[in-house]
Amino acid sequence: MIPLYSTRQIRKVDEHAIKKLGIPGIVLMENASREIFQITLAEIDNLKINKVGFVCGKGNNGGDGFAAARHFANAGYNVLVIYLGSEKEMSPDCRLNFHILKKISLTVKNIQVKNYRNNSSLADLKKCDVIFDALLGSGVEGKLREPYPAIINYLNKLDAYKIAIDIPTGVNSDTGYSELSVKADLTVTLGNFKSGLFIGDGSFFSGKVVNGSIGIPDEFYKADYTNCYLAEPEDAFIGLPFKRKNLHKYSAGKVLTIAG
């Protein structure tokens, strides 16, 4: 079985890594961005990619997006980054990666960085083959306020292959509930699997889910108790008894199935 974690549990492990293990948050973000880059290329190796788009928020999810955009630009892809809000509103690690990307864009011509004003700011995303959702991640609480609903509706109408960073914007990472969410083809979740990716609306909006390591050993996640698991086919096979060759339906026993 695959253990699934709540947002509180994931953040507790992140906090332990930063405060107890001494891993700076910016290092965890860099590890995350490398995983996003490498997993993306491995998952869509049959897709012709010319231009990659990122829509980034003001928190650490946006910071993951800024850092990942740098890796794609360094690899020679044309990159478009659209960010929300101002630099002053960004979290510290997000702001640092934003500044790095902006400075690189002054010299490197395959990076375009622009601020979101209204949905007309998103028009160039139509030219992108792949679009990353780095708006809110697991930071969704309550009803989304504008401009997020307008942006989500715009993104969902585009034909590009869509990848959510950590969790699709609009999906509650604990319950999977969503009134409106980015419909991702692939979700690169970071650190470990969140329960909301596999239950409720989350399983519909997340697409294929791949876990990306941020450099924290698995032992630290196992140490944090969870009672939520994703069952795998192998888990059912283990419970099946050995069958004799001369077995028939009257000697095999009975099966009770309780299903929702």
Short mmCIF file of C-alpha atoms in Angstrom, two decimals:
data_model
loop_
_atom_site.label_atom_id
_atom_site.label_comp_id
_atom_site.label_asym_id
_atom_site.label_seq_id
_atom_site.Cartn_x
_atom_site.Cartn_y
_atom_site.Cartn_z
CA MET A 1 0.00 0.00 0.00
CA ILE A 2 1.09 3.56 -0.70
CA PRO A 3 0.78 5.91 2.28
CA LEU A 4 -1.10 9.16 1.64
CA TYR A 5 -0.46 12.25 3.72
CA SER A 6 -2.34 15.34 4.79
CA THR A 7 -1.06 18.85 4.12
CA ARG A 8 -0.30 19.22 7.83
CA GLN A 9 1.83 16.08 7.85
CA ILE A 10 3.76 17.10 4.72
CA ARG A 11 4.46 20.55 6.13
CA LYS A 12 5.56 19.01 9.42
CA VAL A 13 8.19 16.94 7.59
CA ASP A 14 9.31 20.00 5.58
CA GLU A 15 9.64 22.00 8.79
CA HIS A 16 11.67 19.19 10.39
CA ALA A 17 14.01 19.12 7.37
CA ILE A 18 14.58 22.87 7.56
CA LYS A 19 14.84 23.35 11.33
CA LYS A 20 16.23 20.02 12.54
CA LEU A 21 18.20 18.67 9.56
CA GLY A 22 19.43 22.08 8.49
CA ILE A 23 18.30 21.83 4.87
CA PRO A 24 17.47 25.40 3.72
CA GLY A 25 14.06 25.86 2.15
CA ILE A 26 15.65 27.22 -1.01
CA VAL A 27 17.56 23.92 -1.38
CA LEU A 28 14.32 21.94 -1.08
CA MET A 29 12.81 24.20 -3.74
CA GLU A 30 15.76 23.66 -6.06
CA ASN A 31 15.49 19.88 -5.58
CA ALA A 32 11.77 20.12 -6.38
CA SER A 33 12.39 22.10 -9.55
CA ARG A 34 14.94 19.57 -10.82
CA GLU A 35 12.45 16.77 -10.24
CA ILE A 36 9.73 18.69 -12.08
CA PHE A 37 12.07 19.18 -15.04
CA GLN A 38 13.32 15.59 -15.19
CA ILE A 39 9.95 13.91 -14.57
CA THR A 40 8.29 16.07 -17.22
CA LEU A 41 10.81 15.11 -19.89
CA ALA A 42 10.54 11.43 -18.95
CA GLU A 43 6.73 11.44 -19.02
CA ILE A 44 6.22 13.32 -22.29
CA ASP A 45 9.26 12.21 -24.28
CA ASN A 46 7.01 11.49 -27.28
CA LEU A 47 5.59 15.03 -27.36
CA LYS A 48 7.25 17.64 -29.56
CA ILE A 49 7.95 20.65 -27.35
CA ASN A 50 8.93 24.05 -28.69
CA LYS A 51 7.55 26.45 -26.10
CA VAL A 52 6.84 25.86 -22.41
CA GLY A 53 4.54 28.08 -20.36
CA PHE A 54 4.39 28.65 -16.60
CA VAL A 55 1.68 30.42 -14.64
CA CYS A 56 3.13 31.20 -11.22
CA GLY A 57 1.60 32.41 -7.99
CA LYS A 58 3.14 34.33 -5.09
CA GLY A 59 3.88 31.43 -2.73
CA ASN A 60 6.34 28.55 -2.74
CA ASN A 61 4.35 26.79 -5.48
CA GLY A 62 5.14 29.76 -7.70
CA GLY A 63 8.76 29.54 -6.58
CA ASP A 64 8.89 25.93 -7.76
CA GLY A 65 7.57 27.16 -11.10
CA PHE A 66 10.16 29.94 -11.45
CA ALA A 67 12.99 27.53 -10.67
CA ALA A 68 11.68 24.84 -13.04
CA ALA A 69 11.28 27.45 -15.80
CA ARG A 70 15.00 28.23 -15.44
CA HIS A 71 15.89 24.56 -16.00
CA PHE A 72 13.79 24.39 -19.16
CA ALA A 73 15.37 27.59 -20.47
CA ASN A 74 18.85 26.28 -19.69
CA ALA A 75 17.97 23.15 -21.70
CA GLY A 76 17.21 25.31 -24.74
CA TYR A 77 13.41 25.46 -24.63
CA ASN A 78 11.52 28.69 -25.29
CA VAL A 79 9.95 29.61 -21.98
CA LEU A 80 7.09 31.96 -21.14
CA VAL A 81 6.49 32.80 -17.46
CA ILE A 82 3.41 34.71 -16.31
CA TYR A 83 3.35 35.67 -12.64
CA LEU A 84 0.64 37.04 -10.37
CA GLY A 85 0.96 39.92 -7.94
CA SER A 86 4.08 41.90 -7.11
CA GLU A 87 7.52 40.95 -5.83
CA LYS A 88 6.65 42.33 -2.39
CA GLU A 89 3.82 39.79 -2.06
CA MET A 90 5.99 36.77 -2.86
CA SER A 91 7.28 34.37 -0.22
CA PRO A 92 11.06 34.77 0.38
CA ASP A 93 12.13 31.63 -1.54
CA CYS A 94 9.67 32.42 -4.34
CA ARG A 95 11.04 35.97 -4.62
CA LEU A 96 14.63 34.73 -4.78
CA ASN A 97 13.92 32.37 -7.68
CA PHE A 98 11.92 35.11 -9.39
CA HIS A 99 14.88 37.50 -9.16
CA ILE A 100 17.25 34.85 -10.55
CA LEU A 101 14.93 34.18 -13.50
CA LYS A 102 14.47 37.90 -14.21
CA LYS A 103 18.24 38.49 -14.23
CA ILE A 104 18.83 35.55 -16.56
CA SER A 105 16.09 36.78 -18.90
CA LEU A 106 18.00 40.03 -19.44
CA THR A 107 20.72 38.06 -21.22
CA VAL A 108 19.09 34.83 -22.36
CA LYS A 109 16.63 35.48 -25.16
CA ASN A 110 14.55 32.30 -24.87
CA ILE A 111 12.93 33.45 -21.59
CA GLN A 112 9.98 35.84 -21.45
CA VAL A 113 8.73 36.97 -18.03
CA LYS A 114 5.57 39.05 -17.75
CA ASN A 115 3.15 40.16 -15.05
CA TYR A 116 -0.51 39.11 -15.12
CA ARG A 117 -2.86 42.07 -15.51
CA ASN A 118 -5.97 40.39 -16.90
CA ASN A 119 -6.74 37.40 -19.06
CA SER A 120 -5.36 39.15 -22.14
CA SER A 121 -1.97 38.66 -20.45
CA LEU A 122 -2.43 34.92 -20.98
CA ALA A 123 -2.85 35.12 -24.76
CA ASP A 124 0.71 33.99 -25.53
CA LEU A 125 0.02 30.70 -23.71
CA LYS A 126 -1.82 29.63 -26.86
CA LYS A 127 1.60 29.18 -28.47
CA CYS A 128 2.82 26.82 -25.71
CA ASP A 129 2.92 23.05 -26.12
CA VAL A 130 3.14 22.45 -22.36
CA ILE A 131 1.72 24.65 -19.58
CA PHE A 132 2.60 24.36 -15.90
CA ASP A 133 0.13 25.25 -13.18
CA ALA A 134 2.21 26.76 -10.35
CA LEU A 135 -0.49 29.02 -8.93
CA LEU A 136 -1.44 27.76 -5.47
CA GLY A 137 -0.54 24.08 -5.03
CA SER A 138 -1.62 22.75 -1.63
CA GLY A 139 -2.34 26.27 -0.38
CA VAL A 140 -6.01 26.19 -1.42
CA GLU A 141 -8.38 26.94 1.43
CA GLY A 142 -12.04 27.80 0.90
CA LYS A 143 -13.55 29.32 -2.21
CA LEU A 144 -11.21 30.64 -4.87
CA ARG A 145 -11.32 34.37 -5.44
CA GLU A 146 -10.57 36.26 -8.63
CA PRO A 147 -8.44 36.25 -10.64
CA TYR A 148 -7.95 32.51 -10.00
CA PRO A 149 -11.34 31.31 -11.38
CA ALA A 150 -10.85 33.39 -14.54
CA ILE A 151 -7.32 32.06 -15.04
CA ILE A 152 -8.36 28.44 -14.42
CA ASN A 153 -11.23 28.66 -16.90
CA TYR A 154 -8.85 30.14 -19.48
CA LEU A 155 -6.22 27.45 -18.97
CA ASN A 156 -8.76 24.63 -19.18
CA LYS A 157 -9.82 25.79 -22.64
CA LEU A 158 -6.30 25.57 -24.06
CA ASP A 159 -5.18 22.49 -26.00
CA ALA A 160 -1.70 22.38 -24.45
CA TYR A 161 -0.54 19.47 -22.28
CA LYS A 162 -1.07 20.70 -18.72
CA ILE A 163 1.09 19.80 -15.75
CA ALA A 164 0.20 20.70 -12.16
CA ILE A 165 3.03 21.30 -9.73
CA ASP A 166 2.30 19.49 -6.44
CA ILE A 167 -1.50 19.54 -6.83
CA PRO A 168 -3.86 21.16 -9.36
CA THR A 169 -4.92 24.65 -8.32
CA GLY A 170 -8.43 24.46 -6.89
CA VAL A 171 -8.20 20.94 -5.44
CA ASN A 172 -8.17 20.59 -1.65
CA SER A 173 -5.05 18.54 -0.95
CA ASP A 174 -6.69 16.75 2.00
CA THR A 175 -10.24 16.04 0.84
CA GLY A 176 -9.90 16.17 -2.94
CA TYR A 177 -12.88 18.54 -3.05
CA SER A 178 -13.04 21.17 -5.78
CA GLU A 179 -15.63 23.54 -7.17
CA LEU A 180 -13.26 24.62 -9.94
CA SER A 181 -9.77 23.37 -10.73
CA VAL A 182 -7.11 23.22 -13.39
CA LYS A 183 -7.62 19.97 -15.33
CA ALA A 184 -4.11 18.52 -15.46
CA ASP A 185 -2.83 15.73 -17.69
CA LEU A 186 0.02 15.12 -15.26
CA THR A 187 0.63 16.13 -11.66
CA VAL A 188 4.17 16.15 -10.28
CA THR A 189 3.55 16.05 -6.55
CA LEU A 190 6.47 16.94 -4.30
CA GLY A 191 7.77 15.34 -1.12
CA ASN A 192 5.12 12.63 -0.94
CA PHE A 193 1.61 11.73 -2.07
CA LYS A 194 -1.26 13.88 -0.81
CA SER A 195 -4.58 12.16 -0.09
CA GLY A 196 -6.54 14.76 -2.08
CA LEU A 197 -4.88 13.61 -5.31
CA PHE A 198 -6.65 10.26 -5.19
CA ILE A 199 -10.07 10.91 -3.64
CA GLY A 200 -13.06 13.06 -4.49
CA ASP A 201 -12.58 15.43 -7.40
CA GLY A 202 -8.80 15.19 -7.07
CA SER A 203 -8.51 11.92 -8.94
CA PHE A 204 -10.29 13.51 -11.93
CA PHE A 205 -8.37 16.79 -12.05
CA SER A 206 -4.90 15.38 -11.29
CA GLY A 207 -4.44 13.12 -14.30
CA LYS A 208 -1.43 10.85 -13.90
CA VAL A 209 0.31 11.45 -10.57
CA VAL A 210 4.09 11.08 -10.20
CA ASN A 211 5.96 11.74 -6.98
CA GLY A 212 9.08 13.89 -7.01
CA SER A 213 11.64 13.82 -4.19
CA ILE A 214 12.74 17.11 -2.63
CA GLY A 215 15.71 15.54 -0.87
CA ILE A 216 14.08 14.40 2.38
CA PRO A 217 14.62 10.68 3.16
CA ASP A 218 11.49 8.50 3.10
CA GLU A 219 12.12 7.49 6.71
CA PHE A 220 10.98 10.91 7.89
CA TYR A 221 7.62 10.49 6.17
CA LYS A 222 7.17 6.96 7.54
CA ALA A 223 7.84 8.26 11.03
CA ASP A 224 4.84 10.57 10.73
CA TYR A 225 1.76 8.42 11.29
CA THR A 226 -0.91 8.25 8.61
CA ASN A 227 -4.03 6.08 8.50
CA CYS A 228 -4.74 6.78 4.81
CA TYR A 229 -3.38 4.43 2.15
CA LEU A 230 -3.77 3.81 -1.56
CA ALA A 231 -4.32 0.12 -2.21
CA GLU A 232 -2.39 -1.51 -5.05
CA PRO A 233 -3.26 -4.71 -6.96
CA GLU A 234 -0.46 -6.52 -5.14
CA ASP A 235 -2.18 -5.82 -1.82
CA ALA A 236 -5.22 -7.80 -2.95
CA PHE A 237 -3.14 -10.66 -4.35
CA ILE A 238 -1.38 -11.20 -1.03
CA GLY A 239 -4.69 -12.00 0.63
CA LEU A 240 -5.67 -14.68 -1.87
CA PRO A 241 -5.20 -18.26 -0.58
CA PHE A 242 -3.19 -20.91 -2.42
CA LYS A 243 -5.46 -22.90 -4.78
CA ARG A 244 -5.15 -26.65 -5.25
CA LYS A 245 -5.42 -27.97 -8.81
CA ASN A 246 -8.49 -30.07 -7.94
CA LEU A 247 -10.31 -27.15 -6.34
CA HIS A 248 -13.98 -26.57 -7.23
CA LYS A 249 -16.51 -23.94 -6.25
CA TYR A 250 -17.94 -25.93 -3.33
CA SER A 251 -14.56 -26.52 -1.71
CA ALA A 252 -12.96 -23.12 -2.35
CA GLY A 253 -14.75 -21.28 0.45
CA LYS A 254 -16.84 -18.13 0.31
CA VAL A 255 -15.98 -14.48 -0.43
CA LEU A 256 -17.65 -11.50 1.23
CA THR A 257 -17.30 -8.19 -0.60
CA ILE A 258 -18.19 -4.90 1.08
CA ALA A 259 -18.05 -2.04 -1.39
CA GLY A 260 -19.09 1.57 -1.57
#
